[in-house]
């Protein structure tokens, strides 16, 4: 049996299906992105056909460029299609975050977090807005940083109560997490933190 091709040896397996919380309009943005890719592909096919008619394909750089561009668009369409079919998307309205109960840390809360590294005993403090999928902005006025709800740290924090140290294992190693405060965000904070919705970006092969 021949060995597997090199590009497949180190390919990271696709993540398991998940329930992903997104802001209202995310599914529409996905559909618009897919439609735009289909239009782009059709235009590239026209370019490819036109370049094909120009002679010797061995030295036809326009043909090769169009062919490569079509392959890139096809890969992106496939990734987007798999992303949509593999996961379940629940759209939420950030307006509801302004008045949520704050007994336990939930999506949409602003929390001050203390993280103690078990190995070094060093402590760090962060202020996070537990946000929807893909949010990574930082508010320069308040210092609040978006923490996507599906990140490893958020997964360890969700459901915790204030001042209850909890040992966890994170990608960076063992740690003790303590939620020091939980509150609702303000509308100006949300306005500064929540950027326009964009489709997901996928790593190149």
C-alpha atoms as a printed R data frame, in Angstrom:
    type eleno elety resid chain resno       x      y       z
1   ATOM     1    CA   UNK     A     1   0.000  0.000   0.000
2   ATOM     2    CA   UNK     A     2   1.497  3.387  -0.943
3   ATOM     3    CA   UNK     A     3   2.042  5.901   1.855
4   ATOM     4    CA   UNK     A     4  -0.544  8.676   2.232
5   ATOM     5    CA   UNK     A     5   0.098 11.883   0.394
6   ATOM     6    CA   UNK     A     6   2.005 14.423   2.453
7   ATOM     7    CA   UNK     A     7  -0.744 17.031   2.524
8   ATOM     8    CA   UNK     A     8  -3.077 14.560   4.260
9   ATOM     9    CA   UNK     A     9  -0.636 13.382   6.947
10  ATOM    10    CA   UNK     A    10  -0.781 16.530   9.069
11  ATOM    11    CA   UNK     A    11  -4.302 17.664   8.252
12  ATOM    12    CA   UNK     A    12  -6.228 18.596  11.393
13  ATOM    13    CA   UNK     A    13  -9.478 16.601  11.628
14  ATOM    14    CA   UNK     A    14 -12.727 18.505  11.382
15  ATOM    15    CA   UNK     A    15 -14.166 19.550  14.761
16  ATOM    16    CA   UNK     A    16 -17.113 17.654  16.157
17  ATOM    17    CA   UNK     A    17 -20.596 19.049  15.503
18  ATOM    18    CA   UNK     A    18 -21.511 21.794  17.951
19  ATOM    19    CA   UNK     A    19 -24.283 24.147  18.952
20  ATOM    20    CA   UNK     A    20 -23.002 27.619  18.141
21  ATOM    21    CA   UNK     A    21 -24.624 30.786  19.426
22  ATOM    22    CA   UNK     A    22 -24.545 33.627  16.918
23  ATOM    23    CA   UNK     A    23 -26.040 37.076  16.653
24  ATOM    24    CA   UNK     A    24 -29.187 37.726  14.665
25  ATOM    25    CA   UNK     A    25 -28.415 37.889  10.980
26  ATOM    26    CA   UNK     A    26 -25.535 35.405  11.008
27  ATOM    27    CA   UNK     A    27 -27.396 32.796   8.950
28  ATOM    28    CA   UNK     A    28 -28.332 35.489   6.416
29  ATOM    29    CA   UNK     A    29 -24.680 36.529   6.155
30  ATOM    30    CA   UNK     A    30 -23.688 32.895   5.541
31  ATOM    31    CA   UNK     A    31 -26.258 32.599   2.755
32  ATOM    32    CA   UNK     A    32 -25.111 35.882   1.183
33  ATOM    33    CA   UNK     A    33 -21.464 34.775   1.306
34  ATOM    34    CA   UNK     A    34 -22.279 31.477  -0.381
35  ATOM    35    CA   UNK     A    35 -24.305 33.260  -3.079
36  ATOM    36    CA   UNK     A    36 -21.430 35.704  -3.683
37  ATOM    37    CA   UNK     A    37 -19.001 32.792  -4.070
38  ATOM    38    CA   UNK     A    38 -21.269 31.170  -6.635
39  ATOM    39    CA   UNK     A    39 -21.347 34.388  -8.651
40  ATOM    40    CA   UNK     A    40 -17.561 34.713  -8.400
41  ATOM    41    CA   UNK     A    41 -17.105 31.135  -9.551
42  ATOM    42    CA   UNK     A    42 -19.326 31.687 -12.582
43  ATOM    43    CA   UNK     A    43 -17.270 34.741 -13.533
44  ATOM    44    CA   UNK     A    44 -14.036 32.767 -13.171
45  ATOM    45    CA   UNK     A    45 -15.396 30.006 -15.396
46  ATOM    46    CA   UNK     A    46 -16.021 32.606 -18.098
47  ATOM    47    CA   UNK     A    47 -12.427 33.829 -17.687
48  ATOM    48    CA   UNK     A    48 -11.167 30.264 -17.917
49  ATOM    49    CA   UNK     A    49 -13.104 29.559 -21.116
50  ATOM    50    CA   UNK     A    50 -11.859 32.790 -22.651
51  ATOM    51    CA   UNK     A    51  -8.251 32.008 -21.698
52  ATOM    52    CA   UNK     A    52  -8.654 28.467 -23.051
53  ATOM    53    CA   UNK     A    53  -9.459 29.865 -26.469
54  ATOM    54    CA   UNK     A    54  -6.193 31.796 -26.606
55  ATOM    55    CA   UNK     A    55  -3.897 28.934 -27.604
56  ATOM    56    CA   UNK     A    56  -1.273 26.657 -26.070
57  ATOM    57    CA   UNK     A    57  -2.361 25.799 -22.512
58  ATOM    58    CA   UNK     A    58   1.185 24.921 -21.450
59  ATOM    59    CA   UNK     A    59   2.155 28.600 -21.502
60  ATOM    60    CA   UNK     A    60  -1.278 30.109 -20.954
61  ATOM    61    CA   UNK     A    61  -0.895 31.832 -17.585
62  ATOM    62    CA   UNK     A    62  -4.387 33.318 -17.740
63  ATOM    63    CA   UNK     A    63  -5.880 29.830 -18.030
64  ATOM    64    CA   UNK     A    64  -3.781 28.519 -15.136
65  ATOM    65    CA   UNK     A    65  -4.651 31.509 -12.943
66  ATOM    66    CA   UNK     A    66  -8.373 31.114 -13.601
67  ATOM    67    CA   UNK     A    67  -8.160 27.376 -12.914
68  ATOM    68    CA   UNK     A    68  -6.381 27.951  -9.585
69  ATOM    69    CA   UNK     A    69  -8.856 30.663  -8.616
70  ATOM    70    CA   UNK     A    70 -11.794 28.335  -9.312
71  ATOM    71    CA   UNK     A    71 -10.225 25.675  -7.104
72  ATOM    72    CA   UNK     A    72  -9.774 28.218  -4.293
73  ATOM    73    CA   UNK     A    73 -13.415 29.296  -4.543
74  ATOM    74    CA   UNK     A    74 -14.545 25.655  -4.604
75  ATOM    75    CA   UNK     A    75 -12.569 24.956  -1.421
76  ATOM    76    CA   UNK     A    76 -14.122 27.928   0.327
77  ATOM    77    CA   UNK     A    77 -17.623 26.924  -0.773
78  ATOM    78    CA   UNK     A    78 -17.016 23.368   0.464
79  ATOM    79    CA   UNK     A    79 -15.732 24.620   3.837
80  ATOM    80    CA   UNK     A    80 -18.677 26.980   4.230
81  ATOM    81    CA   UNK     A    81 -21.139 24.234   3.300
82  ATOM    82    CA   UNK     A    82 -19.583 21.760   5.757
83  ATOM    83    CA   UNK     A    83 -19.522 24.408   8.493
84  ATOM    84    CA   UNK     A    84 -23.237 25.088   8.016
85  ATOM    85    CA   UNK     A    85 -24.297 21.434   7.763
86  ATOM    86    CA   UNK     A    86 -22.076 20.195  10.605
87  ATOM    87    CA   UNK     A    87 -23.259 22.644  13.280
88  ATOM    88    CA   UNK     A    88 -26.484 23.938  14.771
89  ATOM    89    CA   UNK     A    89 -26.767 27.728  14.922
90  ATOM    90    CA   UNK     A    90 -28.923 29.504  17.484
91  ATOM    91    CA   UNK     A    91 -29.376 33.212  16.846
92  ATOM    92    CA   UNK     A    92 -29.556 35.454  19.911
93  ATOM    93    CA   UNK     A    93 -30.269 39.149  20.420
94  ATOM    94    CA   UNK     A    94 -27.623 41.032  22.474
95  ATOM    95    CA   UNK     A    95 -30.350 43.387  23.704
96  ATOM    96    CA   UNK     A    96 -31.370 40.565  26.063
97  ATOM    97    CA   UNK     A    97 -27.905 40.708  27.647
98  ATOM    98    CA   UNK     A    98 -28.638 44.113  29.216
99  ATOM    99    CA   UNK     A    99 -31.011 42.705  31.848
100 ATOM   100    CA   UNK     A   100 -30.037 39.051  32.395
101 ATOM   101    CA   UNK     A   101 -29.954 37.485  35.901
102 ATOM   102    CA   UNK     A   102 -26.394 37.357  37.200
103 ATOM   103    CA   UNK     A   103 -26.446 34.393  39.611
104 ATOM   104    CA   UNK     A   104 -24.163 32.333  37.369
105 ATOM   105    CA   UNK     A   105 -21.914 33.296  34.477
106 ATOM   106    CA   UNK     A   106 -23.771 33.020  31.175
107 ATOM   107    CA   UNK     A   107 -23.533 34.125  27.566
108 ATOM   108    CA   UNK     A   108 -23.780 37.917  27.450
109 ATOM   109    CA   UNK     A   109 -22.366 38.639  30.911
110 ATOM   110    CA   UNK     A   110 -19.377 40.822  31.715
111 ATOM   111    CA   UNK     A   111 -17.184 39.073  34.265
112 ATOM   112    CA   UNK     A   112 -13.952 39.797  36.080
113 ATOM   113    CA   UNK     A   113 -11.941 36.581  36.085
114 ATOM   114    CA   UNK     A   114  -8.942 35.599  38.180
115 ATOM   115    CA   UNK     A   115  -6.781 32.870  36.682
116 ATOM   116    CA   UNK     A   116  -4.066 31.205  38.756
117 ATOM   117    CA   UNK     A   117  -1.585 28.980  36.940
118 ATOM   118    CA   UNK     A   118  -1.141 25.818  39.005
119 ATOM   119    CA   UNK     A   119   2.511 25.360  38.062
120 ATOM   120    CA   UNK     A   120   3.817 28.901  38.597
121 ATOM   121    CA   UNK     A   121   1.162 30.121  41.093
122 ATOM   122    CA   UNK     A   122   0.990 33.343  39.092
123 ATOM   123    CA   UNK     A   123  -2.354 35.111  39.082
124 ATOM   124    CA   UNK     A   124  -3.838 37.139  36.248
125 ATOM   125    CA   UNK     A   125  -7.051 39.148  36.082
126 ATOM   126    CA   UNK     A   126  -9.172 39.730  32.999
127 ATOM   127    CA   UNK     A   127 -12.513 41.345  32.261
128 ATOM   128    CA   UNK     A   128 -14.490 39.498  29.612
129 ATOM   129    CA   UNK     A   129 -17.772 39.825  27.797
130 ATOM   130    CA   UNK     A   130 -18.798 36.227  27.106
131 ATOM   131    CA   UNK     A   131 -19.865 36.775  23.522
132 ATOM   132    CA   UNK     A   132 -21.204 34.859  20.562
133 ATOM   133    CA   UNK     A   133 -19.181 32.942  17.982
134 ATOM   134    CA   UNK     A   134 -16.265 34.780  16.414
135 ATOM   135    CA   UNK     A   135 -16.272 37.910  18.601
136 ATOM   136    CA   UNK     A   136 -12.737 38.983  19.561
137 ATOM   137    CA   UNK     A   137 -12.855 42.776  19.963
138 ATOM   138    CA   UNK     A   138 -11.530 44.726  22.963
139 ATOM   139    CA   UNK     A   139 -13.137 47.909  24.285
140 ATOM   140    CA   UNK     A   140 -10.352 50.453  24.698
141 ATOM   141    CA   UNK     A   141 -12.469 52.564  27.077
142 ATOM   142    CA   UNK     A   142 -13.390 49.854  29.593
143 ATOM   143    CA   UNK     A   143 -10.733 47.217  28.874
144 ATOM   144    CA   UNK     A   144 -13.420 44.567  28.337
145 ATOM   145    CA   UNK     A   145 -12.377 41.819  25.938
146 ATOM   146    CA   UNK     A   146 -14.782 39.626  23.986
147 ATOM   147    CA   UNK     A   147 -14.470 35.946  24.855
148 ATOM   148    CA   UNK     A   148 -16.255 33.678  22.327
149 ATOM   149    CA   UNK     A   149 -18.619 31.328  24.146
150 ATOM   150    CA   UNK     A   150 -17.188 28.285  22.338
151 ATOM   151    CA   UNK     A   151 -13.564 28.926  23.373
152 ATOM   152    CA   UNK     A   152 -11.944 26.527  25.891
153 ATOM   153    CA   UNK     A   153 -11.770 29.248  28.544
154 ATOM   154    CA   UNK     A   154 -15.411 30.218  28.143
155 ATOM   155    CA   UNK     A   155 -16.453 26.570  28.263
156 ATOM   156    CA   UNK     A   156 -14.688 26.274  31.631
157 ATOM   157    CA   UNK     A   157 -16.223 29.496  32.963
158 ATOM   158    CA   UNK     A   158 -19.863 29.193  31.929
159 ATOM   159    CA   UNK     A   159 -22.103 28.239  34.839
160 ATOM   160    CA   UNK     A   160 -19.656 29.303  37.567
161 ATOM   161    CA   UNK     A   161 -20.688 31.497  40.494
162 ATOM   162    CA   UNK     A   162 -18.819 34.366  42.129
163 ATOM   163    CA   UNK     A   163 -15.859 33.673  44.444
164 ATOM   164    CA   UNK     A   164 -15.839 29.904  43.960
165 ATOM   165    CA   UNK     A   165 -12.333 28.735  42.884
166 ATOM   166    CA   UNK     A   166 -12.604 26.001  40.285
167 ATOM   167    CA   UNK     A   167  -9.714 23.821  39.069
168 ATOM   168    CA   UNK     A   168  -9.719 23.379  35.287
169 ATOM   169    CA   UNK     A   169  -7.470 22.065  32.545
170 ATOM   170    CA   UNK     A   170  -6.955 24.515  29.699
171 ATOM   171    CA   UNK     A   171  -4.869 24.181  26.522
172 ATOM   172    CA   UNK     A   172  -2.138 26.189  28.291
173 ATOM   173    CA   UNK     A   173  -2.176 23.849  31.305
174 ATOM   174    CA   UNK     A   174  -3.853 23.367  34.694
175 ATOM   175    CA   UNK     A   175  -5.316 26.464  36.314
176 ATOM   176    CA   UNK     A   176  -7.695 27.644  39.008
177 ATOM   177    CA   UNK     A   177 -10.408 30.003  37.791
178 ATOM   178    CA   UNK     A   178 -12.315 32.308  40.104
179 ATOM   179    CA   UNK     A   179 -15.132 34.558  38.954
180 ATOM   180    CA   UNK     A   180 -14.761 37.753  40.982
181 ATOM   181    CA   UNK     A   181 -17.810 39.589  39.616
182 ATOM   182    CA   UNK     A   182 -20.670 39.167  37.160
183 ATOM   183    CA   UNK     A   183 -22.694 41.994  35.676
184 ATOM   184    CA   UNK     A   184 -24.666 42.913  32.593
185 ATOM   185    CA   UNK     A   185 -23.019 44.984  29.867
186 ATOM   186    CA   UNK     A   186 -24.173 48.487  29.033
187 ATOM   187    CA   UNK     A   187 -25.466 49.449  25.602
188 ATOM   188    CA   UNK     A   188 -22.433 51.694  24.871
189 ATOM   189    CA   UNK     A   189 -20.134 48.764  25.743
190 ATOM   190    CA   UNK     A   190 -21.998 46.498  23.330
191 ATOM   191    CA   UNK     A   191 -21.883 49.183  20.647
192 ATOM   192    CA   UNK     A   192 -18.099 49.374  20.952
193 ATOM   193    CA   UNK     A   193 -17.488 45.627  21.236
194 ATOM   194    CA   UNK     A   194 -19.826 44.006  18.711
195 ATOM   195    CA   UNK     A   195 -18.514 44.465  15.186
196 ATOM   196    CA   UNK     A   196 -20.553 43.880  12.008
197 ATOM   197    CA   UNK     A   197 -21.221 40.201  11.432
198 ATOM   198    CA   UNK     A   198 -18.797 38.530   9.046
199 ATOM   199    CA   UNK     A   199 -18.717 34.997   7.598
200 ATOM   200    CA   UNK     A   200 -16.172 32.604   9.113
201 ATOM   201    CA   UNK     A   201 -12.629 32.401   7.792
202 ATOM   202    CA   UNK     A   202 -11.083 29.026   7.084
203 ATOM   203    CA   UNK     A   203  -7.417 28.041   7.128
204 ATOM   204    CA   UNK     A   204  -5.824 27.318   3.779
205 ATOM   205    CA   UNK     A   205  -4.709 23.744   3.028
